[in-house]
Amino acid sequence: MSHLVEIRNLKVEATTDAGRRVDIIKGVDFDIAEGEIVALIGESGSGKTTIALTLLGHTRTGCRIAGGSIRVAGRDMAQLSEKGRTRVRGSEVAYVPQSAAAAFNPAQRIMDQVIEITRIHGLMPRAAAEAKAVELFRALSLPSPETIGTRYPHQVSGGQLQRLSAAMALIGDPKLVIFDEPTTALDVTTQIEVLRAFKSVMRQSRMAGVYVSHDLAVVAQIADRIVVLKGGEVQEIGTTREILSAPKHPYTRALLAAFSPPGRVTAQPAAENDTARPVLELEAVSAGYGKPGADGTPPILAVDKVSFRLERGRNLGIIGESGCGKSTLARTIAGIIPPASGHIYLDGKPVAPRARDRSPDELRRLQIVFQSADTALNPAKSIADILGRPLAFYHGLRGAARDARIDRLLDLVHLPRTLKHRLPAELSGGQKQRVNLARALAADPDLILCDEITSALDTVVAAAIIDLLKDLQQELGLSYVFISHDLHTVQAICDEVAVMYRGEKVEQLPARDVGSAAGHPYSRLLMASVPKLDPTWLDRLERDPELVAAFAKR
Amino acid sequence: MNTHLLSLLGGRLLVALFTLFVVSFVVFGATQILPGDVAEVLLGQAATPEAVAGLRAAMHLDDPAILRFFYWLGGLVTGDLGTSYANNMPIAQLIGGRLKSSLQLAAATALFSVPIALALGITSAMLRGTLYDRAITTATITVISVPEFMVATAGVLIFAVWLKWLPSLSITRNVDSFGELIRIYAMPVFTLSFVISAQMIRMTRAAVIEALNTPYVEMARLKGASRTRIVLRHALPNALGPIVNAVALSLSYLLGGVIIVETIFNYPGIAKLMVDAVSTRDLPLIQSCAMIFCFVYLLLITTADIIAILSNPKLR
Amino acid sequence: MAIDVSPTFKPRLPGYRFNLTGWASLAVVITWAAVAVLAPYLTPHGVGDIVDLDYFGPMSAEFPLGTDYLGRDMLSRILLGARYTVGISLAATLIACTAGVTLGMAAAVSGGWFDAALSRFLDALNSIPSKLFGLVVVAGVGSSIPVLILTLAIIYTPGSYRFARALAVNVNTMDFVTVARIRGEKLGYLIGSEILPNIIGPVFADVGIRFVFIVLLLSGLSFLGLGVQPPEADWGALVRENIGGLPFGAPAVMAPSFAIASLTIAVNLLIDNLPQKIRDRSA
């Protein structure tokens, strides 16, 4: 029997800004059987989403299918006319987008959009379609399934929209559903609910699926087979179990290795006595947004009375889900958002709330590195200029002395010196993040605040950055405050971890103890929600419903 | 209606009022920069010092400028536009009929150009990159780049001088038939429409193209929606705010265009009145005409803003 | 080992690709600029000399663009008119854009009451239709070349401010500006080194568009008799002087219009055909 999907020698080319044509998919083959879920996994730029979209006969602007065939239920999507493709889309192959928040039309009610496929293809009367939609809402365990359809997209949460977008795809009983990184934008505690919902409806309906993701652990829960991609080429195809337990290709192995980085060998504090001044200390710091009220507290309180001490040479991790206030905390420490109350001490001395009121030396000692190197590096300046400015500003270095120091900095972050004449846009994501770090090092700081610095990077690249941070610490005696939503990363580098929830620090404990039975219930829930490489993890996972009700945002 | 929406709308109105205040200050200030005694000008060289002093007192000319500004503003608010220097007639009376003529011209132009411009803007966005789209883009850029009087003179040259289809001047008297009416309005309306349509087409096209580049439009495409459905159901409802804005802005160009067009076609509207007032330096008349223009402009822009706010489902 | 150090080689500045329309419009713009500078050496006849017995003369070998209402050579008058049209507009554009862009960047970076007050005030100024503004000032102050330059500059400063501020606000949200700010950098460095290099492309394009607006407004005012005053004449004034020739289809009416159109269309096309790379530097 022939497969539902047969992709043969698929090539997609893109036209660059300069008018050159580049192959971004370089001859890909794979099959999907009826009712089978195949995952496409790879880093950004590996072509996983491009391949998935060709199953709908769609390419993004500037790209086109240059060769090969994509047979879906016997029809070649590459050969079909635009009209023919239109007939297949939605009815036979359906799509669940990465960001449901952007994929819902803000001006239309949810129900109209969910049943739109049945209207376009004339599949069933409106009443029947709405009844079916409500049934799907229920199957996807959405709250108040009867009425949620009457709302507008901005009135429901991100996790709910993601499930609603699945309902939108499933309404026309397609043969194949494409999930394009559907849980990437969600918090871990929300991701589980969505993942569970997807898994159960796909299992019941026996539809085939393509699941695009960069996250091996997520894919392990839902896919039957995994296709590993890199640079527009298939590296390895195997069943989920094969890929996880016996990866053949070196790239697959690197992916798996990056998933479980070695933990930190806890540094012994230089002198184990209380007289040592902590490099950073916070005393009941609160901060927020909006015009402060009469009592000085802002209407939106993002950080609520957070205190901690960080000793020299040690690292503190701060974890929590989006909106817990961890990034605001970093910005408050750096003086970007002045605290509404509380005190910040640097090296035992209190510092001014606002950066502009701090002395150049205080500013120099505390550096911050931001998540996205794309926005943290001035695209109009060369790497040498970017690194040279803090050297001139803080240390008054000029000419040859400055050039020599720039070379040293590039060596420190393991970048070739030849890079200094380039612009940021000419560097890869990992290289940019290294430059970003080098600029902070140029100040010769005592403490670096790392705000989600590995979150935008691919797994393997992120692991290399973490290794670099460890090396730099040994060499330069730095301290880090490491902010992340990813527990694995934090555990890899930090001695202690503070868990934040809704602006408050719920607990602080040694990195290895996070999520242990003794910890705070929220920490336990958070830890339990992080997907594991074990394919049976999701099915075996039992979460305390009370905990979920108390803490999970849906 | 919720309180957030109401406060948003209230805010818009406040901004409009504040703007009107600043505008009146600038208009008053600009016409008061030059020294020179209005009383002497009005009474002529032969006037006795007593007569001049008497008039100065009557006109509050001895008061500080800021006080005179508030006298003037108070007059505007209560409907007292003052008296013309040139012919001593109440300005309200001078303006009345002229304003009506100008509004007729503007209404005719709007009725004619808005539907055509929207249709052309939307279709060229849908057919982006095609020959049709390129032709429209080139045509609009050309029209935007040339002065209004060039469009008007070229029109007169072609339709009145060479083809002799239309009169080159408008006089809104002795309109006996509908045909006559068309013949008189044709040239001014045509010229004005040309100028404002170009702006409207460009802005509408840009708004629709932006809406077509959103992820929800890609989603609709992946649901199998046809191009018409994508545009009508998904792009247009979300481009409504920017499109209304484009229409309002373009209509406000009418104000500039109307100054040239009324002059060239000798059309008895308020803009012609104002241009004539400038050559006789009839300051009170200029001030009043300027305030009327600015008021109409603000009315258009504020209306467009309010429609945009109301059409946004996130605020409903 | 650092796996990500596999440099993605992109050729640096792969030559600005510039199409035929772009080159042609550039040529027209350069020609008019040269004419404005060299006008006195180029005119075949004296601008004030009555050289034709007939008025509104047709195009001929001696008078390529005919003669005007007094029998003066139109070509000479247009060549000299370029001085006024290009010169006044350029001066006004430079003043408006320098002021607008500087204030816009400063407002975006400073924020707070400075930004709010400046924006409110300039927005209010912007809501006076430009021709009307010109009329009011001319009525109040009278028309002379310095007054024209200043008035045109004031009229177009708010637009330039708004444009630059919008771009600068986007750049200002970027982390690299925050990094510079908490390094302790001052306003001058922030707008000159961090913001300006990232908006310079669109700002240049905007300067061109504003130049077109100013040429059109100046011509319009002169056409109404409120701009450049006789005996001097810019292109708009030339149309006004000769409007009496319209019923005869005299070349003297349309020729100055075509001169304006050739300049403004060329500038607009030049901007539209600039390489994407220059236009979208802010992206």
mmCIF file of N, CA, C and O in Angstrom, chain A residues 18 20 331 334 336 355 363 368 370 372 375-381 389-390 393-394 414-416 421-423 425-428 430-431 434 439 460-461 464, chain C residues 1-14 17 173-186 189 193-195 197-198 281-283:
data_model
loop_
_atom_site.group_PDB
_atom_site.id
_atom_site.type_symbol
_atom_site.label_atom_id
_atom_site.label_comp_id
_atom_site.label_asym_id
_atom_site.label_seq_id
_atom_site.Cartn_x
_atom_site.Cartn_y
_atom_site.Cartn_z
ATOM 1 N N ALA A 18 20.002 40.238 -2.584
ATOM 2 C CA ALA A 18 20.903 40.631 -3.659
ATOM 3 C C ALA A 18 20.477 40.016 -4.991
ATOM 4 O O ALA A 18 21.129 40.220 -6.006
ATOM 5 N N ARG A 20 20.283 36.764 -5.620
ATOM 6 C CA ARG A 20 20.844 35.434 -5.873
ATOM 7 C C ARG A 20 19.859 34.356 -5.472
ATOM 8 O O ARG A 20 19.027 34.557 -4.602
ATOM 9 N N ARG A 331 16.280 44.265 35.235
ATOM 10 C CA ARG A 331 16.310 45.664 34.806
ATOM 11 C C ARG A 331 16.319 46.607 36.013
ATOM 12 O O ARG A 331 16.860 47.710 35.926
ATOM 13 N N ALA A 334 19.869 46.674 37.300
ATOM 14 C CA ALA A 334 20.729 47.441 36.401
ATOM 15 C C ALA A 334 20.402 48.936 36.428
ATOM 16 O O ALA A 334 21.131 49.724 35.844
ATOM 17 N N ILE A 336 17.652 50.297 35.108
ATOM 18 C CA ILE A 336 16.842 50.716 33.952
ATOM 19 C C ILE A 336 15.436 51.066 34.429
ATOM 20 O O ILE A 336 14.846 52.058 34.016
ATOM 21 N N ALA A 355 20.104 54.280 36.903
ATOM 22 C CA ALA A 355 21.445 54.145 36.338
ATOM 23 C C ALA A 355 22.098 55.507 36.151
ATOM 24 O O ALA A 355 23.279 55.677 36.382
ATOM 25 N N LEU A 363 28.581 51.716 37.523
ATOM 26 C CA LEU A 363 28.015 51.221 36.264
ATOM 27 C C LEU A 363 28.942 50.181 35.636
ATOM 28 O O LEU A 363 28.498 49.190 35.078
ATOM 29 N N ILE A 368 25.069 44.117 32.108
ATOM 30 C CA ILE A 368 23.911 43.280 31.797
ATOM 31 C C ILE A 368 24.039 42.783 30.357
ATOM 32 O O ILE A 368 24.497 43.515 29.486
ATOM 33 N N PHE A 370 21.779 41.040 27.341
ATOM 34 C CA PHE A 370 20.365 40.800 27.029
ATOM 35 C C PHE A 370 20.150 39.536 26.208
ATOM 36 O O PHE A 370 21.063 39.012 25.577
ATOM 37 N N SER A 372 18.406 38.932 23.334
ATOM 38 C CA SER A 372 18.526 38.861 21.896
ATOM 39 C C SER A 372 19.711 39.692 21.437
ATOM 40 O O SER A 372 19.687 40.914 21.468
ATOM 41 N N THR A 375 19.129 42.577 18.873
ATOM 42 C CA THR A 375 18.767 43.934 19.233
ATOM 43 C C THR A 375 19.777 44.535 20.201
ATOM 44 O O THR A 375 19.737 45.716 20.470
ATOM 45 N N ALA A 376 20.676 43.729 20.719
ATOM 46 C CA ALA A 376 21.625 44.252 21.703
ATOM 47 C C ALA A 376 22.873 44.816 21.050
ATOM 48 O O ALA A 376 23.653 45.495 21.694
ATOM 49 N N LEU A 377 23.090 44.507 19.769
ATOM 50 C CA LEU A 377 24.256 45.037 19.065
ATOM 51 C C LEU A 377 23.784 46.043 18.025
ATOM 52 O O LEU A 377 22.884 45.744 17.244
ATOM 53 N N ASN A 378 24.386 47.215 18.017
ATOM 54 C CA ASN A 378 24.022 48.249 17.049
ATOM 55 C C ASN A 378 24.382 47.773 15.644
ATOM 56 O O ASN A 378 25.552 47.582 15.324
ATOM 57 N N PRO A 379 23.353 47.566 14.782
ATOM 58 C CA PRO A 379 23.619 46.981 13.462
ATOM 59 C C PRO A 379 24.463 47.885 12.570
ATOM 60 O O PRO A 379 24.982 47.435 11.559
ATOM 61 N N ALA A 380 24.600 49.154 12.930
ATOM 62 C CA ALA A 380 25.338 50.083 12.067
ATOM 63 C C ALA A 380 26.813 50.166 12.444
ATOM 64 O O ALA A 380 27.560 50.892 11.816
ATOM 65 N N LYS A 381 27.220 49.439 13.480
ATOM 66 C CA LYS A 381 28.611 49.573 13.925
ATOM 67 C C LYS A 381 29.362 48.270 13.764
ATOM 68 O O LYS A 381 28.792 47.189 13.942
ATOM 69 N N ARG A 389 34.016 51.013 22.322
ATOM 70 C CA ARG A 389 33.385 52.118 23.054
ATOM 71 C C ARG A 389 33.481 51.978 24.576
ATOM 72 O O ARG A 389 33.920 52.900 25.248
ATOM 73 N N PRO A 390 33.084 50.818 25.165
ATOM 74 C CA PRO A 390 33.231 50.722 26.631
ATOM 75 C C PRO A 390 34.687 50.827 27.076
ATOM 76 O O PRO A 390 34.968 51.357 28.154
ATOM 77 N N PHE A 393 35.315 54.443 27.069
ATOM 78 C CA PHE A 393 34.437 55.129 28.015
ATOM 79 C C PHE A 393 34.859 54.886 29.460
ATOM 80 O O PHE A 393 34.975 55.818 30.249
ATOM 81 N N TYR A 394 35.095 53.612 29.794
ATOM 82 C CA TYR A 394 35.405 53.300 31.186
ATOM 83 C C TYR A 394 36.895 53.404 31.486
ATOM 84 O O TYR A 394 37.298 53.767 32.572
ATOM 85 N N HIS A 414 36.381 33.236 22.430
ATOM 86 C CA HIS A 414 36.640 32.252 21.367
ATOM 87 C C HIS A 414 36.094 32.681 20.020
ATOM 88 O O HIS A 414 35.419 31.918 19.338
ATOM 89 N N LEU A 415 36.333 33.931 19.657
ATOM 90 C CA LEU A 415 35.944 34.379 18.314
ATOM 91 C C LEU A 415 37.221 34.736 17.566
ATOM 92 O O LEU A 415 38.161 35.259 18.159
ATOM 93 N N PRO A 416 37.269 34.463 16.260
ATOM 94 C CA PRO A 416 38.451 34.844 15.484
ATOM 95 C C PRO A 416 38.601 36.368 15.427
ATOM 96 O O PRO A 416 37.617 37.095 15.335
ATOM 97 N N HIS A 421 36.131 43.482 11.981
ATOM 98 C CA HIS A 421 35.767 44.476 10.965
ATOM 99 C C HIS A 421 34.375 44.239 10.391
ATOM 100 O O HIS A 421 33.934 44.956 9.504
ATOM 101 N N ARG A 422 33.705 43.227 10.887
ATOM 102 C CA ARG A 422 32.385 42.929 10.337
ATOM 103 C C ARG A 422 31.281 43.676 11.079
ATOM 104 O O ARG A 422 31.470 44.162 12.184
ATOM 105 N N LEU A 423 30.100 43.693 10.429
ATOM 106 C CA LEU A 423 28.907 44.229 11.084
ATOM 107 C C LEU A 423 28.171 43.072 11.757
ATOM 108 O O LEU A 423 28.300 41.921 11.318
ATOM 109 N N ALA A 425 25.224 41.980 11.521
ATOM 110 C CA ALA A 425 24.356 41.186 10.650
ATOM 111 C C ALA A 425 25.132 40.100 9.928
ATOM 112 O O ALA A 425 24.549 39.155 9.397
ATOM 113 N N GLU A 426 26.454 40.230 9.882
ATOM 114 C CA GLU A 426 27.245 39.240 9.147
ATOM 115 C C GLU A 426 27.699 38.098 10.043
ATOM 116 O O GLU A 426 28.491 37.261 9.629
ATOM 117 N N LEU A 427 27.206 38.086 11.286
ATOM 118 C CA LEU A 427 27.593 37.036 12.229
ATOM 119 C C LEU A 427 26.431 36.083 12.481
ATOM 120 O O LEU A 427 25.272 36.472 12.313
ATOM 121 N N SER A 428 26.752 34.854 12.914
ATOM 122 C CA SER A 428 25.692 33.914 13.280
ATOM 123 C C SER A 428 25.158 34.272 14.662
ATOM 124 O O SER A 428 25.767 35.063 15.386
ATOM 125 N N GLY A 430 25.048 32.625 17.457
ATOM 126 C CA GLY A 430 25.952 32.302 18.544
ATOM 127 C C GLY A 430 27.104 33.288 18.618
ATOM 128 O O GLY A 430 27.510 33.720 19.699
ATOM 129 N N GLN A 431 27.629 33.661 17.455
ATOM 130 C CA GLN A 431 28.736 34.632 17.422
ATOM 131 C C GLN A 431 28.302 35.969 17.993
ATOM 132 O O GLN A 431 29.029 36.621 18.735
ATOM 133 N N ARG A 434 28.251 35.974 21.630
ATOM 134 C CA ARG A 434 29.618 36.055 22.178
ATOM 135 C C ARG A 434 30.116 37.495 22.179
ATOM 136 O O ARG A 434 30.767 37.927 23.132
ATOM 137 N N ARG A 439 31.364 42.511 25.056
ATOM 138 C CA ARG A 439 31.175 43.923 25.362
ATOM 139 C C ARG A 439 31.013 44.132 26.873
ATOM 140 O O ARG A 439 31.523 45.091 27.441
ATOM 141 N N VAL A 460 22.332 23.345 20.655
ATOM 142 C CA VAL A 460 23.758 23.034 20.637
ATOM 143 C C VAL A 460 24.589 24.299 20.861
ATOM 144 O O VAL A 460 25.571 24.293 21.604
ATOM 145 N N VAL A 461 24.161 25.404 20.239
ATOM 146 C CA VAL A 461 24.874 26.676 20.372
ATOM 147 C C VAL A 461 24.766 27.185 21.808
ATOM 148 O O VAL A 461 25.741 27.676 22.382
ATOM 149 N N ALA A 464 27.184 25.585 24.113
ATOM 150 C CA ALA A 464 28.543 26.119 23.964
ATOM 151 C C ALA A 464 28.699 27.438 24.712
ATOM 152 O O ALA A 464 29.752 27.704 25.298
ATOM 153 N N MET C 1 34.944 23.282 22.882
ATOM 154 C CA MET C 1 34.869 23.566 21.437
ATOM 155 C C MET C 1 33.655 24.437 21.136
ATOM 156 O O MET C 1 32.605 24.282 21.725
ATOM 157 N N ALA C 2 33.824 25.343 20.273
ATOM 158 C CA ALA C 2 32.725 26.229 19.921
ATOM 159 C C ALA C 2 32.182 25.849 18.553
ATOM 160 O O ALA C 2 32.809 26.073 17.528
ATOM 161 N N ILE C 3 31.027 25.215 18.591
ATOM 162 C CA ILE C 3 30.471 24.700 17.335
ATOM 163 C C ILE C 3 29.972 25.815 16.427
ATOM 164 O O ILE C 3 30.036 25.714 15.206
ATOM 165 N N ASP C 4 29.519 26.910 17.065
ATOM 166 C CA ASP C 4 28.852 27.933 16.250
ATOM 167 C C ASP C 4 29.826 28.844 15.515
ATOM 168 O O ASP C 4 29.437 29.719 14.798
ATOM 169 N N VAL C 5 31.132 28.641 15.713
ATOM 170 C CA VAL C 5 32.073 29.519 15.019
ATOM 171 C C VAL C 5 32.307 29.009 13.598
ATOM 172 O O VAL C 5 33.405 28.683 13.189
ATOM 173 N N SER C 6 31.223 28.890 12.866
ATOM 174 C CA SER C 6 31.329 28.591 11.436
ATOM 175 C C SER C 6 30.808 29.827 10.743
ATOM 176 O O SER C 6 29.614 29.970 10.565
ATOM 177 N N PRO C 7 31.691 30.744 10.435
ATOM 178 C CA PRO C 7 31.228 32.061 9.971
ATOM 179 C C PRO C 7 30.309 31.932 8.755
ATOM 180 O O PRO C 7 30.618 31.226 7.805
ATOM 181 N N THR C 8 29.160 32.579 8.855
ATOM 182 C CA THR C 8 28.262 32.600 7.702
ATOM 183 C C THR C 8 28.735 33.724 6.810
ATOM 184 O O THR C 8 28.472 34.881 7.063
ATOM 185 N N PHE C 9 29.461 33.383 5.791
ATOM 186 C CA PHE C 9 30.028 34.421 4.939
ATOM 187 C C PHE C 9 28.972 35.046 4.057
ATOM 188 O O PHE C 9 28.411 34.400 3.185
ATOM 189 N N LYS C 10 28.701 36.292 4.338
ATOM 190 C CA LYS C 10 27.848 37.050 3.427
ATOM 191 C C LYS C 10 28.772 38.074 2.785
ATOM 192 O O LYS C 10 29.518 38.748 3.490
ATOM 193 N N PRO C 11 28.726 38.200 1.487
ATOM 194 C CA PRO C 11 29.584 39.198 0.862
ATOM 195 C C PRO C 11 29.216 40.565 1.409
ATOM 196 O O PRO C 11 28.038 40.907 1.528
ATOM 197 N N ARG C 12 30.209 41.362 1.777
ATOM 198 C CA ARG C 12 29.918 42.641 2.387
ATOM 199 C C ARG C 12 29.597 43.679 1.327
ATOM 200 O O ARG C 12 30.338 43.843 0.369
ATOM 201 N N LEU C 13 28.500 44.403 1.502
ATOM 202 C CA LEU C 13 28.061 45.437 0.571
ATOM 203 C C LEU C 13 28.240 45.007 -0.886
ATOM 204 O O LEU C 13 29.181 45.430 -1.546
ATOM 205 N N PRO C 14 27.388 44.138 -1.371
ATOM 206 C CA PRO C 14 27.608 43.569 -2.702
ATOM 207 C C PRO C 14 27.304 44.589 -3.803
ATOM 208 O O PRO C 14 26.667 44.288 -4.783
ATOM 209 N N ARG C 17 22.920 47.979 -6.150
ATOM 210 C CA ARG C 17 22.307 47.771 -7.469
ATOM 211 C C ARG C 17 21.334 48.899 -7.720
ATOM 212 O O ARG C 17 20.494 49.227 -6.918
ATOM 213 N N THR C 173 13.962 51.522 21.467
ATOM 214 C CA THR C 173 13.531 50.363 22.256
ATOM 215 C C THR C 173 14.546 49.224 22.166
ATOM 216 O O THR C 173 14.434 48.248 22.882
ATOM 217 N N MET C 174 15.506 49.355 21.244
ATOM 218 C CA MET C 174 16.482 48.283 21.077
ATOM 219 C C MET C 174 17.391 48.210 22.298
ATOM 220 O O MET C 174 17.748 49.225 22.900
ATOM 221 N N ASP C 175 17.820 46.984 22.585
ATOM 222 C CA ASP C 175 18.642 46.804 23.775
ATOM 223 C C ASP C 175 19.973 47.539 23.684
ATOM 224 O O ASP C 175 20.521 47.944 24.697
ATOM 225 N N PHE C 176 20.497 47.723 22.436
ATOM 226 C CA PHE C 176 21.823 48.353 22.382
ATOM 227 C C PHE C 176 21.775 49.796 22.861
ATOM 228 O O PHE C 176 22.763 50.318 23.374
ATOM 229 N N VAL C 177 20.622 50.444 22.733
ATOM 230 C CA VAL C 177 20.503 51.807 23.255
ATOM 231 C C VAL C 177 20.442 51.756 24.781
ATOM 232 O O VAL C 177 21.072 52.563 25.468
ATOM 233 N N THR C 178 19.707 50.767 25.305
ATOM 234 C CA THR C 178 19.662 50.596 26.759
ATOM 235 C C THR C 178 21.061 50.343 27.305
ATOM 236 O O THR C 178 21.462 50.913 28.325
ATOM 237 N N VAL C 179 21.800 49.489 26.600
ATOM 238 C CA VAL C 179 23.168 49.183 27.038
ATOM 239 C C VAL C 179 23.994 50.466 27.093
ATOM 240 O O VAL C 179 24.690 50.729 28.076
ATOM 241 N N ALA C 180 23.886 51.287 26.044
ATOM 242 C CA ALA C 180 24.656 52.535 26.014
ATOM 243 C C ALA C 180 24.209 53.462 27.137
ATOM 244 O O ALA C 180 25.017 54.120 27.789
ATOM 245 N N ARG C 181 22.905 53.472 27.385
ATOM 246 C CA ARG C 181 22.383 54.372 28.405
ATOM 247 C C ARG C 181 22.895 53.981 29.787
ATOM 248 O O ARG C 181 23.314 54.838 30.552
ATOM 249 N N ILE C 182 22.873 52.687 30.097
ATOM 250 C CA ILE C 182 23.343 52.295 31.435
ATOM 251 C C ILE C 182 24.855 52.193 31.476
ATOM 252 O O ILE C 182 25.430 51.926 32.515
ATOM 253 N N ARG C 183 25.519 52.434 30.354
ATOM 254 C CA ARG C 183 26.966 52.603 30.399
ATOM 255 C C ARG C 183 27.251 54.003 30.926
ATOM 256 O O ARG C 183 28.318 54.272 31.450
ATOM 257 N N GLY C 184 26.231 54.894 30.815
ATOM 258 C CA GLY C 184 26.395 56.255 31.303
ATOM 259 C C GLY C 184 26.532 57.274 30.188
ATOM 260 O O GLY C 184 26.912 58.403 30.432
ATOM 261 N N GLU C 185 26.235 56.869 28.928
ATOM 262 C CA GLU C 185 26.390 57.782 27.794
ATOM 263 C C GLU C 185 25.395 58.941 27.881
ATOM 264 O O GLU C 185 24.289 58.802 28.394
ATOM 265 N N LYS C 186 25.811 60.097 27.314
ATOM 266 C CA LYS C 186 24.954 61.280 27.346
ATOM 267 C C LYS C 186 24.100 61.382 26.078
ATOM 268 O O LYS C 186 24.336 60.685 25.098
ATOM 269 N N TYR C 189 25.751 61.584 22.509
ATOM 270 C CA TYR C 189 26.294 60.335 21.988
ATOM 271 C C TYR C 189 25.151 59.410 21.567
ATOM 272 O O TYR C 189 25.205 58.764 20.518
ATOM 273 N N SER C 193 25.466 58.631 17.791
ATOM 274 C CA SER C 193 26.166 57.383 17.487
ATOM 275 C C SER C 193 25.276 56.154 17.492
ATOM 276 O O SER C 193 25.543 55.197 16.784
ATOM 277 N N GLU C 194 24.269 56.157 18.338
ATOM 278 C CA GLU C 194 23.449 54.940 18.419
ATOM 279 C C GLU C 194 22.205 55.038 17.533
ATOM 280 O O GLU C 194 21.827 54.080 16.873
ATOM 281 N N ILE C 195 21.537 56.183 17.517
ATOM 282 C CA ILE C 195 20.271 56.301 16.783
ATOM 283 C C ILE C 195 20.517 56.682 15.321
ATOM 284 O O ILE C 195 20.114 55.958 14.399
ATOM 285 N N PRO C 197 22.895 56.615 12.968
ATOM 286 C CA PRO C 197 23.381 55.707 11.926
ATOM 287 C C PRO C 197 22.337 54.671 11.522
ATOM 288 O O PRO C 197 22.390 54.137 10.422
ATOM 289 N N ASN C 198 21.387 54.398 12.396
ATOM 290 C CA ASN C 198 20.391 53.373 12.087
ATOM 291 C C ASN C 198 19.148 53.913 11.408
ATOM 292 O O ASN C 198 18.281 53.141 11.001
ATOM 293 N N ARG C 281 17.592 50.946 5.934
ATOM 294 C CA ARG C 281 18.642 50.789 6.925
ATOM 295 C C ARG C 281 18.082 50.623 8.338
ATOM 296 O O ARG C 281 18.719 50.040 9.197
ATOM 297 N N SER C 282 16.890 51.149 8.562
ATOM 298 C CA SER C 282 16.351 51.089 9.919
ATOM 299 C C SER C 282 15.867 49.695 10.273
ATOM 300 O O SER C 282 15.689 49.370 11.418
ATOM 301 N N ALA C 283 15.615 48.878 9.253
ATOM 302 C CA ALA C 283 15.001 47.571 9.505
ATOM 303 C C ALA C 283 15.931 46.684 10.314
ATOM 304 O O ALA C 283 17.128 46.831 10.270
#
